[in-house]
PDB file of C-alpha atoms and ligand atoms in Angstrom:
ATOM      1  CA  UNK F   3      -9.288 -20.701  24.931  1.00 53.00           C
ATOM      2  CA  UNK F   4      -9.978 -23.268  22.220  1.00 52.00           C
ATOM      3  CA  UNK F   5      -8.655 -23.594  18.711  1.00 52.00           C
ATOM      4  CA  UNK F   6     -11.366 -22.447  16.844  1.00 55.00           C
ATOM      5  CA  UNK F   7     -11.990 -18.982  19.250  1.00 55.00           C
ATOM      6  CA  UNK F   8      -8.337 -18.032  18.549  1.00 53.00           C
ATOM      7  CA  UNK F   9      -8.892 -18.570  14.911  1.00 61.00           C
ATOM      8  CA  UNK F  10     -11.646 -15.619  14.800  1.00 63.00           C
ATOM      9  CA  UNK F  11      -8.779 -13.222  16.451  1.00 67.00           C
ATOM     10  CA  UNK F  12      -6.773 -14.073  14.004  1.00 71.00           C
ATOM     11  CA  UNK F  13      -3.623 -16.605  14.340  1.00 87.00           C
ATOM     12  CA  UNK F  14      -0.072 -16.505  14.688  1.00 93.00           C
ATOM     13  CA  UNK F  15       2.604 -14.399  11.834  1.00 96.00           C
ATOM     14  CA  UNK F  16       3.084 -16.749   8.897  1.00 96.00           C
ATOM     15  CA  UNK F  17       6.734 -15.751   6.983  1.00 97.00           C
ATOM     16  CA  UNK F  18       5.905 -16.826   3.597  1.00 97.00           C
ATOM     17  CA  UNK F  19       9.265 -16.052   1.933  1.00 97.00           C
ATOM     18  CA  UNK F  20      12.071 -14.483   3.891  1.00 97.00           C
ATOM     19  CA  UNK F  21      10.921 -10.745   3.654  1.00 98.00           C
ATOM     20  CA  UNK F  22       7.259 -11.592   3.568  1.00 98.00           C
ATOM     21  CA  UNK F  23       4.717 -11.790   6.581  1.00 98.00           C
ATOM     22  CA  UNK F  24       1.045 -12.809   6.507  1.00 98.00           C
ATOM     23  CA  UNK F  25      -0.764 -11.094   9.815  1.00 98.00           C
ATOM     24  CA  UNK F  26      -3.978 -13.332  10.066  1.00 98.00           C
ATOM     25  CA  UNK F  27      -6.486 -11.041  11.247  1.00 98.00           C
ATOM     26  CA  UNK F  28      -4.563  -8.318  12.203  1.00 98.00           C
ATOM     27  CA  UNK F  29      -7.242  -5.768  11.330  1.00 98.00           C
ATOM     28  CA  UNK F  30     -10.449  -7.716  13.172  1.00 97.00           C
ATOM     29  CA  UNK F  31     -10.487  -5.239  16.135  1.00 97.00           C
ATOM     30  CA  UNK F  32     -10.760  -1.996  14.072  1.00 98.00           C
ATOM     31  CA  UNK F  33     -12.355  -2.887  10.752  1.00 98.00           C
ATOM     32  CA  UNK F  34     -15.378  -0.482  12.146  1.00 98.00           C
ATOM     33  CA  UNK F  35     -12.762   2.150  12.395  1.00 98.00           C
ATOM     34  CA  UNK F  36     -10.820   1.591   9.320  1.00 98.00           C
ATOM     35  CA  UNK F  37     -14.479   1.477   7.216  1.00 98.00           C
ATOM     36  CA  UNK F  38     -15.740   4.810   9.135  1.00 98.00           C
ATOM     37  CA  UNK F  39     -12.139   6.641   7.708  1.00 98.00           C
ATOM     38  CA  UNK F  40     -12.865   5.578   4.446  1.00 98.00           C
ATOM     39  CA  UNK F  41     -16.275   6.456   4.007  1.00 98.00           C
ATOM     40  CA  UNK F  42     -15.571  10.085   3.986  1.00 98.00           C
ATOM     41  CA  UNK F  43     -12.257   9.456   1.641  1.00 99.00           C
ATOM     42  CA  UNK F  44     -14.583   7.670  -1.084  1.00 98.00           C
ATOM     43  CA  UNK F  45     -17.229  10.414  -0.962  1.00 98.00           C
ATOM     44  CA  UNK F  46     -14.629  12.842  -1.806  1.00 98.00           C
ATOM     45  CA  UNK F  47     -12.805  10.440  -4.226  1.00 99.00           C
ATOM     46  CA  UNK F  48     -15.003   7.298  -5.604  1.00 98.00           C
ATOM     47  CA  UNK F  49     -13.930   4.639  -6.930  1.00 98.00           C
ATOM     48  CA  UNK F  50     -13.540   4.340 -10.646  1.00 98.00           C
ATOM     49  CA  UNK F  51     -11.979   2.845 -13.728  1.00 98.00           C
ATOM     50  CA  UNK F  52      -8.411   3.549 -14.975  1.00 98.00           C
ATOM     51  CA  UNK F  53      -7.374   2.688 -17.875  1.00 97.00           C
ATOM     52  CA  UNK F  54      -3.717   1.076 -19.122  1.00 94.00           C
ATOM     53  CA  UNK F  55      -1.526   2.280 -21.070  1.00 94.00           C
ATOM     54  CA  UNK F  56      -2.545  -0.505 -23.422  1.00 94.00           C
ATOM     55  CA  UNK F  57      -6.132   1.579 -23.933  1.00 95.00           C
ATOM     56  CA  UNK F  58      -7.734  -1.547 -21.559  1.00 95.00           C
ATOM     57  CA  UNK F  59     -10.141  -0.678 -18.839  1.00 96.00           C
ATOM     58  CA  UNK F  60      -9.293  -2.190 -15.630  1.00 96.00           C
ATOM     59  CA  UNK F  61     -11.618  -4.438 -14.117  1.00 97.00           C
ATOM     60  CA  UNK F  62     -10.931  -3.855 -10.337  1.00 98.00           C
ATOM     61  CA  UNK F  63     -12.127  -0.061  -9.317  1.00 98.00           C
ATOM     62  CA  UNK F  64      -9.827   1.750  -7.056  1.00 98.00           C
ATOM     63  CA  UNK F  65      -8.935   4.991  -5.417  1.00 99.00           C
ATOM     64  CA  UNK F  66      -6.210   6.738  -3.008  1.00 99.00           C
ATOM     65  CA  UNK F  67      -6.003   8.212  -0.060  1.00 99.00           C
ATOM     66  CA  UNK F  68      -2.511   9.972   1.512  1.00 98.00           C
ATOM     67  CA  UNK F  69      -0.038  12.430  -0.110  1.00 98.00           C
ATOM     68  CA  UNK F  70       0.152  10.558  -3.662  1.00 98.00           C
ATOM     69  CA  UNK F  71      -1.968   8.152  -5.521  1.00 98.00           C
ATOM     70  CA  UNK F  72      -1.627   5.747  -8.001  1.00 98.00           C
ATOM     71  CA  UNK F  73      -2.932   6.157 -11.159  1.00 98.00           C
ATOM     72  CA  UNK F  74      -3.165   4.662 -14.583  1.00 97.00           C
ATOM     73  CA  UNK F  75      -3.949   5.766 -18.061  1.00 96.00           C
ATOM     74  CA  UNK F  76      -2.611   6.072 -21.690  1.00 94.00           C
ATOM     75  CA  UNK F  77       0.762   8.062 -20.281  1.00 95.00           C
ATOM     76  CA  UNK F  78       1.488   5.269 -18.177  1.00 95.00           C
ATOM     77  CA  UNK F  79       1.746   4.512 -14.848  1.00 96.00           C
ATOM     78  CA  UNK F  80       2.649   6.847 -11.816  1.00 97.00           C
ATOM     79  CA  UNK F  81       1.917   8.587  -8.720  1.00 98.00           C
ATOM     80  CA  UNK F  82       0.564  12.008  -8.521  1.00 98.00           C
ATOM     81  CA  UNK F  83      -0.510  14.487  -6.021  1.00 98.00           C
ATOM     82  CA  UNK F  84      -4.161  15.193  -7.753  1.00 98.00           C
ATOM     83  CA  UNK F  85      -7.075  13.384  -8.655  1.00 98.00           C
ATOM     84  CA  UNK F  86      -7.816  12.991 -12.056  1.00 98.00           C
ATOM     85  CA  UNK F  87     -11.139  12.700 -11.435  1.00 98.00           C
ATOM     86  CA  UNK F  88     -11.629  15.411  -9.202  1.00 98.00           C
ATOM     87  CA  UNK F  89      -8.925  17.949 -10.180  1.00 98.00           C
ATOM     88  CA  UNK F  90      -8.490  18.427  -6.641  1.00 98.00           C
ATOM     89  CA  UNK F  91      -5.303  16.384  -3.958  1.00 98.00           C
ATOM     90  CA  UNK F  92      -6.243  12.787  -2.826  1.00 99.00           C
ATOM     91  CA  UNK F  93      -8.007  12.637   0.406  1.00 99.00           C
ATOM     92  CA  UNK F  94      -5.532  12.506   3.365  1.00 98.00           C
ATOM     93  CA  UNK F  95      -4.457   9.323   4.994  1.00 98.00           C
ATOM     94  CA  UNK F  96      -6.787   8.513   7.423  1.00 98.00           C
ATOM     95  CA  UNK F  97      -4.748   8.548  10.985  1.00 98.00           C
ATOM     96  CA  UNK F  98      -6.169   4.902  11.663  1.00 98.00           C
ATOM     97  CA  UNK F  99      -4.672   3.561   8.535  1.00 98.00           C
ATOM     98  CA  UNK F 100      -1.100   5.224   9.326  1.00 98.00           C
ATOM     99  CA  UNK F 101      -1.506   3.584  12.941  1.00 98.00           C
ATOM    100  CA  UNK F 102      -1.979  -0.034  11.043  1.00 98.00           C
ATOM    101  CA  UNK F 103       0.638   0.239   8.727  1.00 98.00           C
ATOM    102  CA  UNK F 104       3.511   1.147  11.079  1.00 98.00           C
ATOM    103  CA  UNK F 105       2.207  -1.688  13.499  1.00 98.00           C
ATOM    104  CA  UNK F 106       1.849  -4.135  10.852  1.00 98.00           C
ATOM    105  CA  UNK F 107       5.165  -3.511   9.501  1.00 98.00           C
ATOM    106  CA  UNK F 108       7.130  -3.773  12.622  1.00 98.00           C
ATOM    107  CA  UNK F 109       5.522  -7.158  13.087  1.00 97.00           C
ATOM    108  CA  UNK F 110       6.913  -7.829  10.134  1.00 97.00           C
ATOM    109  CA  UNK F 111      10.386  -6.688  10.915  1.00 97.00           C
ATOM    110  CA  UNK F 112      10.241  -3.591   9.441  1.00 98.00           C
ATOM    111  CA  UNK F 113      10.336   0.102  12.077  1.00 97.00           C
ATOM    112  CA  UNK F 114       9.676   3.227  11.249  1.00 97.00           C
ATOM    113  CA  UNK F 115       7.826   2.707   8.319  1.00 98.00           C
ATOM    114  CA  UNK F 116       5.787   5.926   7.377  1.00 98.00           C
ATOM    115  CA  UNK F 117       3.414   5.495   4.080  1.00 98.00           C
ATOM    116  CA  UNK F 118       2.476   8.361   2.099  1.00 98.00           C
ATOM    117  CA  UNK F 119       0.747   6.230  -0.095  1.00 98.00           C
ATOM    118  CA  UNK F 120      -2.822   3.882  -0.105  1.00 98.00           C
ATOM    119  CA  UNK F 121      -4.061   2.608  -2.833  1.00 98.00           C
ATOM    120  CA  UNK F 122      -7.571   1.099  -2.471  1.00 99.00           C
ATOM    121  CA  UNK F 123      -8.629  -1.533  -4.876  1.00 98.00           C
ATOM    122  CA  UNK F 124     -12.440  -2.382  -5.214  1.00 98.00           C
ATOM    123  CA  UNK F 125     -13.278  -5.929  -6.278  1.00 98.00           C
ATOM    124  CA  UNK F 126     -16.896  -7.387  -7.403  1.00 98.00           C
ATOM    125  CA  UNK F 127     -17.230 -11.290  -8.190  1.00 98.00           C
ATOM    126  CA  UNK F 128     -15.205 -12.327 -10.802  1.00 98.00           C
ATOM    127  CA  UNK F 129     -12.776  -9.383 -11.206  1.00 98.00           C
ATOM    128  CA  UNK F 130      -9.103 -10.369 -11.030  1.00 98.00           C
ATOM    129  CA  UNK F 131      -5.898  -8.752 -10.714  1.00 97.00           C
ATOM    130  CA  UNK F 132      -3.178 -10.214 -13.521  1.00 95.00           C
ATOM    131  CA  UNK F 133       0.569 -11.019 -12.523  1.00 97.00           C
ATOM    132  CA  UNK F 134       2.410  -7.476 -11.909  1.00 96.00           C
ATOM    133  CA  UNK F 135       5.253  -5.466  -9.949  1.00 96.00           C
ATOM    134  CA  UNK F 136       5.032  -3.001  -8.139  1.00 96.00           C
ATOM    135  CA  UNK F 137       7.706  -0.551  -9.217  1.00 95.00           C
ATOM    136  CA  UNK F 138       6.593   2.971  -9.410  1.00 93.00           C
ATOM    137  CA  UNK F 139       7.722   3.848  -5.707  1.00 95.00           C
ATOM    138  CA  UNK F 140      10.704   6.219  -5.631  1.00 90.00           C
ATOM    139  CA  UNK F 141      12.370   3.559  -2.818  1.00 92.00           C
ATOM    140  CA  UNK F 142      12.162   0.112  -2.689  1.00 95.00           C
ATOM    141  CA  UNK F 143      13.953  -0.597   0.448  1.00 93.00           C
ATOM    142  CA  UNK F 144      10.462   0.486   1.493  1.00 97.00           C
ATOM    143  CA  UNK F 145       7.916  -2.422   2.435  1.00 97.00           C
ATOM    144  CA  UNK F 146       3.937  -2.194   1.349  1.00 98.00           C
ATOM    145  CA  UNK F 147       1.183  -3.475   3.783  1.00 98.00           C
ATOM    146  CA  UNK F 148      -1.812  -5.000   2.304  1.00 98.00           C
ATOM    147  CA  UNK F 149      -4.746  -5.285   4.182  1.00 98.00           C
ATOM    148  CA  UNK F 150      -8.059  -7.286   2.862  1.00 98.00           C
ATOM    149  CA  UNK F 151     -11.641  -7.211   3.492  1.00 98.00           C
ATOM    150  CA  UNK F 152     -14.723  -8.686   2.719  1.00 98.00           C
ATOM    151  CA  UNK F 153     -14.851 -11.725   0.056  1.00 98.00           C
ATOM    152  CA  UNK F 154     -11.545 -13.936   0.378  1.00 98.00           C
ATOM    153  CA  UNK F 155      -9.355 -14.200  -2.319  1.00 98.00           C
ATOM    154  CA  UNK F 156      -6.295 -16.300  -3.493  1.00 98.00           C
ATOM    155  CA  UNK F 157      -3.650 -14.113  -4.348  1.00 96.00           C
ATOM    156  CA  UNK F 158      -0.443 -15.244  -6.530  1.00 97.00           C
ATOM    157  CA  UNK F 159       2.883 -14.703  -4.966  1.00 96.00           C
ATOM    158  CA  UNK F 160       5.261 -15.412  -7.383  1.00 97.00           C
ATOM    159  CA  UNK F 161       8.840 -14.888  -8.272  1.00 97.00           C
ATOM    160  CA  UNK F 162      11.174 -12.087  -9.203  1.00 95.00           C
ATOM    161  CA  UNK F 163      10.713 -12.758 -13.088  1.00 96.00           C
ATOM    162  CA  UNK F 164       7.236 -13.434 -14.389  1.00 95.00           C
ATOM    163  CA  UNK F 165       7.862 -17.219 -15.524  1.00 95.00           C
ATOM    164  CA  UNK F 166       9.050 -18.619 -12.171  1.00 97.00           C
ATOM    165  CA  UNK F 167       6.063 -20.346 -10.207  1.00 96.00           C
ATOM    166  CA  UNK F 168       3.167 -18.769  -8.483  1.00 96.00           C
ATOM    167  CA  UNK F 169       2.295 -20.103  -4.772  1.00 97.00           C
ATOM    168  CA  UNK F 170      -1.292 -19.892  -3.932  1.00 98.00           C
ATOM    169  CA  UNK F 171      -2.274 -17.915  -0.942  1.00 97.00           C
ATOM    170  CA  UNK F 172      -5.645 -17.066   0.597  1.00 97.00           C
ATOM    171  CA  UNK F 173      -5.912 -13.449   1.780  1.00 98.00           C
ATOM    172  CA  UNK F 174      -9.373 -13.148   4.368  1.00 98.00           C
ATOM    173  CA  UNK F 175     -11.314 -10.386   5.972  1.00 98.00           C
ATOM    174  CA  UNK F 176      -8.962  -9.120   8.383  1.00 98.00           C
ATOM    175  CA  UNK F 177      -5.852 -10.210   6.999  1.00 98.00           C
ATOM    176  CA  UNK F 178      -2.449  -8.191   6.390  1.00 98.00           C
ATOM    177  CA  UNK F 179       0.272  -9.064   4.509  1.00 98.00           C
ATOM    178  CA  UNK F 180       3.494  -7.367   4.641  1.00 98.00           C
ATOM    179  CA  UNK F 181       6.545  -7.287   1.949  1.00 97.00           C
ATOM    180  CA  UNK F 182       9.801  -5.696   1.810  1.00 98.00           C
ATOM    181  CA  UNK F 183      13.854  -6.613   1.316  1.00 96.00           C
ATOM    182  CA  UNK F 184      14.251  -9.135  -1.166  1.00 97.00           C
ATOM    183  CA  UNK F 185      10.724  -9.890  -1.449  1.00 97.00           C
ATOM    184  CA  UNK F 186       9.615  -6.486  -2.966  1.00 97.00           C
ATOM    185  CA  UNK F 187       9.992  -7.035  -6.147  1.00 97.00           C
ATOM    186  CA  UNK F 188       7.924 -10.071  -6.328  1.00 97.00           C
ATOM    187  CA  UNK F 189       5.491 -10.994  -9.436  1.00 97.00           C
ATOM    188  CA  UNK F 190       1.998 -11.117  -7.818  1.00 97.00           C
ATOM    189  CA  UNK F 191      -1.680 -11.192  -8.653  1.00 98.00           C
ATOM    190  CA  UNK F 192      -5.386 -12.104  -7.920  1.00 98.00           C
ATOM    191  CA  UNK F 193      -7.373 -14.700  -9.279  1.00 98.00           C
ATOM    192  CA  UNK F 194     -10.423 -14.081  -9.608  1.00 98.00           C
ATOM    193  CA  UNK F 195     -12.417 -13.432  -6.702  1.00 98.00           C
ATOM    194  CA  UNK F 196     -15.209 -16.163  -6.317  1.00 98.00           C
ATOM    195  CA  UNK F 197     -19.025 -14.799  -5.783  1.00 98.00           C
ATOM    196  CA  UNK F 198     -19.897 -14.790  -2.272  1.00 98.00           C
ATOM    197  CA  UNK F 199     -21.601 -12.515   0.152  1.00 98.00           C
ATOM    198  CA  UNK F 200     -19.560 -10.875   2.789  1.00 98.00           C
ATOM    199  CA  UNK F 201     -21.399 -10.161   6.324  1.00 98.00           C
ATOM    200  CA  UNK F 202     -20.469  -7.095   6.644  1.00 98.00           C
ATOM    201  CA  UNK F 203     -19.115  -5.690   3.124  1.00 98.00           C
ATOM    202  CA  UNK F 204     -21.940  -7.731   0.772  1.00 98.00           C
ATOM    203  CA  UNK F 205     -20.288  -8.723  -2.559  1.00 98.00           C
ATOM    204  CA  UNK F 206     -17.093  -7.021  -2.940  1.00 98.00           C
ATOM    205  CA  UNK F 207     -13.111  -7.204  -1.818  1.00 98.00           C
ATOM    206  CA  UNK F 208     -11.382  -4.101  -0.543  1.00 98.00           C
ATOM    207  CA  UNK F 209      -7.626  -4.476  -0.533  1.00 98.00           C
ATOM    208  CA  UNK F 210      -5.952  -1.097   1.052  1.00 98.00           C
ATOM    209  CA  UNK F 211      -1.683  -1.607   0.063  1.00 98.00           C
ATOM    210  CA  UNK F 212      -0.302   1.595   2.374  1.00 98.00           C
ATOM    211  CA  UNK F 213       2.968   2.318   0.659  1.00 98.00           C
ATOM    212  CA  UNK F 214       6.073   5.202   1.044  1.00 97.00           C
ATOM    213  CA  UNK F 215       5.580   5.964  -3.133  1.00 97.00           C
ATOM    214  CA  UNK F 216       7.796   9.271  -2.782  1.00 96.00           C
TER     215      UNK F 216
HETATM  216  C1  LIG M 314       3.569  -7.955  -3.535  1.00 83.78           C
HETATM  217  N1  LIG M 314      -3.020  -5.575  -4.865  1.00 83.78           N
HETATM  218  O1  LIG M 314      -2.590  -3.024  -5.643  1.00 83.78           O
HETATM  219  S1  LIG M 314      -1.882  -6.974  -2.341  1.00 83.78           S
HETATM  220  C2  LIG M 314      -1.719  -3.853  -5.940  1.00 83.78           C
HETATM  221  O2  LIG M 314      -5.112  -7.737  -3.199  1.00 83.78           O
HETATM  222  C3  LIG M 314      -1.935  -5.280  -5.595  1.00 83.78           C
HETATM  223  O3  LIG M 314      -5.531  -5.948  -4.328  1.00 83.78           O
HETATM  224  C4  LIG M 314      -3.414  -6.915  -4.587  1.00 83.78           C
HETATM  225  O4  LIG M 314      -1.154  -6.107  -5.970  1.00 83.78           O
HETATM  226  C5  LIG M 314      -4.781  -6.866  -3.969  1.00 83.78           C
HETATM  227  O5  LIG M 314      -0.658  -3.570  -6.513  1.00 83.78           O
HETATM  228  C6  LIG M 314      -2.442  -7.704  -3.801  1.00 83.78           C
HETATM  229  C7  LIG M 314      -1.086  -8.345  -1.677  1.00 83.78           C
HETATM  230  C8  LIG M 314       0.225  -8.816  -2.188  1.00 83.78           C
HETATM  231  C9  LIG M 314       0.460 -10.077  -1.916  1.00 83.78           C
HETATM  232  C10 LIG M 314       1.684 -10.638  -2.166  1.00 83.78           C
HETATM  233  C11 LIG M 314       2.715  -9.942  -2.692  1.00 83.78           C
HETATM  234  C12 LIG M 314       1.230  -8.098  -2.756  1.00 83.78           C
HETATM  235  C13 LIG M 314       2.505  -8.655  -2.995  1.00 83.78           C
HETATM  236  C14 LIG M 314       3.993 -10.517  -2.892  1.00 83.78           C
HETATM  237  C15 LIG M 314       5.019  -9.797  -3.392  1.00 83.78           C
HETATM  238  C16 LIG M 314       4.806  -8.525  -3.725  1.00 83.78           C
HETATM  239 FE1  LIG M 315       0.627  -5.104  -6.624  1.00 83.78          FE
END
């Protein structure tokens, strides 16, 4: 098989810090069957808006699926149980995206990792995700598995306090990234996502992060 066909499969683990692992097209084979689970888990909880705590809406729409989700407004942020927006739990997590996460992570190094958690950010053209943690899991011995579609983006991986320096990284359709240990803990962001049409998700980014929040 040549270069270029192996590429479109997706290529080899890259370890990008010591407790970080980029899966190049991990996801190729089942995108149709991770986009048919969430279909019925956006009907029953669309994407939207939250605001910060800061009173600022957020440019990137997102939902949940799975025992908690992560939301946002002038309390703060946190997990919890119900939708705001629908009064009612967060759609389950789809079987599928379970399946992917435990796989993914124990490429990465890490067994038995069981999410209860995805968060499912919604990007258009232009939106961007500013440096952050993410600390509002009960455990952080726990790793998160990111997994991108549509548009490509660069994401920031930075250090473990916001001034250190940002590495550049491009995340495509396809890709997962897993982080645990050390790595956790890590500032990170998006820049922002440059307009483009996808083949098969048009003009938008979909990053699912599957995470063990409680
Ligand atoms: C964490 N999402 O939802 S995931 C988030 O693409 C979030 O939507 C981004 O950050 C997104 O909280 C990024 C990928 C990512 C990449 C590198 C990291 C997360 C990371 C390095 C350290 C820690
Ligand atoms: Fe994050």
């Amino acid at each position: 098989m040549i270069q270029s066909d192996l590429d479109l499969f997706g290529s080899q683990p890259q370890r990008l810090a010591s407790h970080t692992v980029l899966l190049p097209g991990f996801v190729l084979s089942e995108v149709e069957a991770v986009l048919d689970a969430l279909r019925p888990v956006l009907r029953a909880s669309p994407f939207r808006h939250m605001q910060t705590p800061g009173g600022l809406r957020m440019a990137v729409a997102l939902s949940n699926c799975g025992a908690l989700g992560w939301v946002s407004d002038e309390k703060g942020y946190r997990y919890d149980p119900i939708d705001p927006m629908t009064g009612k739990p967060w759609p389950g997590l789809p079987p599928v995206l379970f399946g992917i996460a435990g796989r993914a992570a124990a490429a990465a190094g890490f067994e038995r990792f069981e999410p209860d958690a995805c968060l499912i950010n919604h990007y258009l053209p232009g939106n961007r995700l500013s440096l952050h943690q993410d600390r509002d899991e009960h455990d952080f011995s726990q790793p998160i598995v990111s997994i991108s579609l549509g548009l490509p983006a660069l994401f920031l991986f930075g250090g473990s306090s916001r001034g250190e320096r940002t590495q550049r990284i491009p995340l495509s359709h396809g890709d997962v990234l897993v982080w645990g240990g050390e790595d956790r803990l890590r500032f990170h962001g998006v820049l922002p996502v440059k307009p483009g049409v996808h083949p098969r998700l048009g003009e938008r980014r979909i990053n699912l992060t599957l995470r063990k929040a409680g």
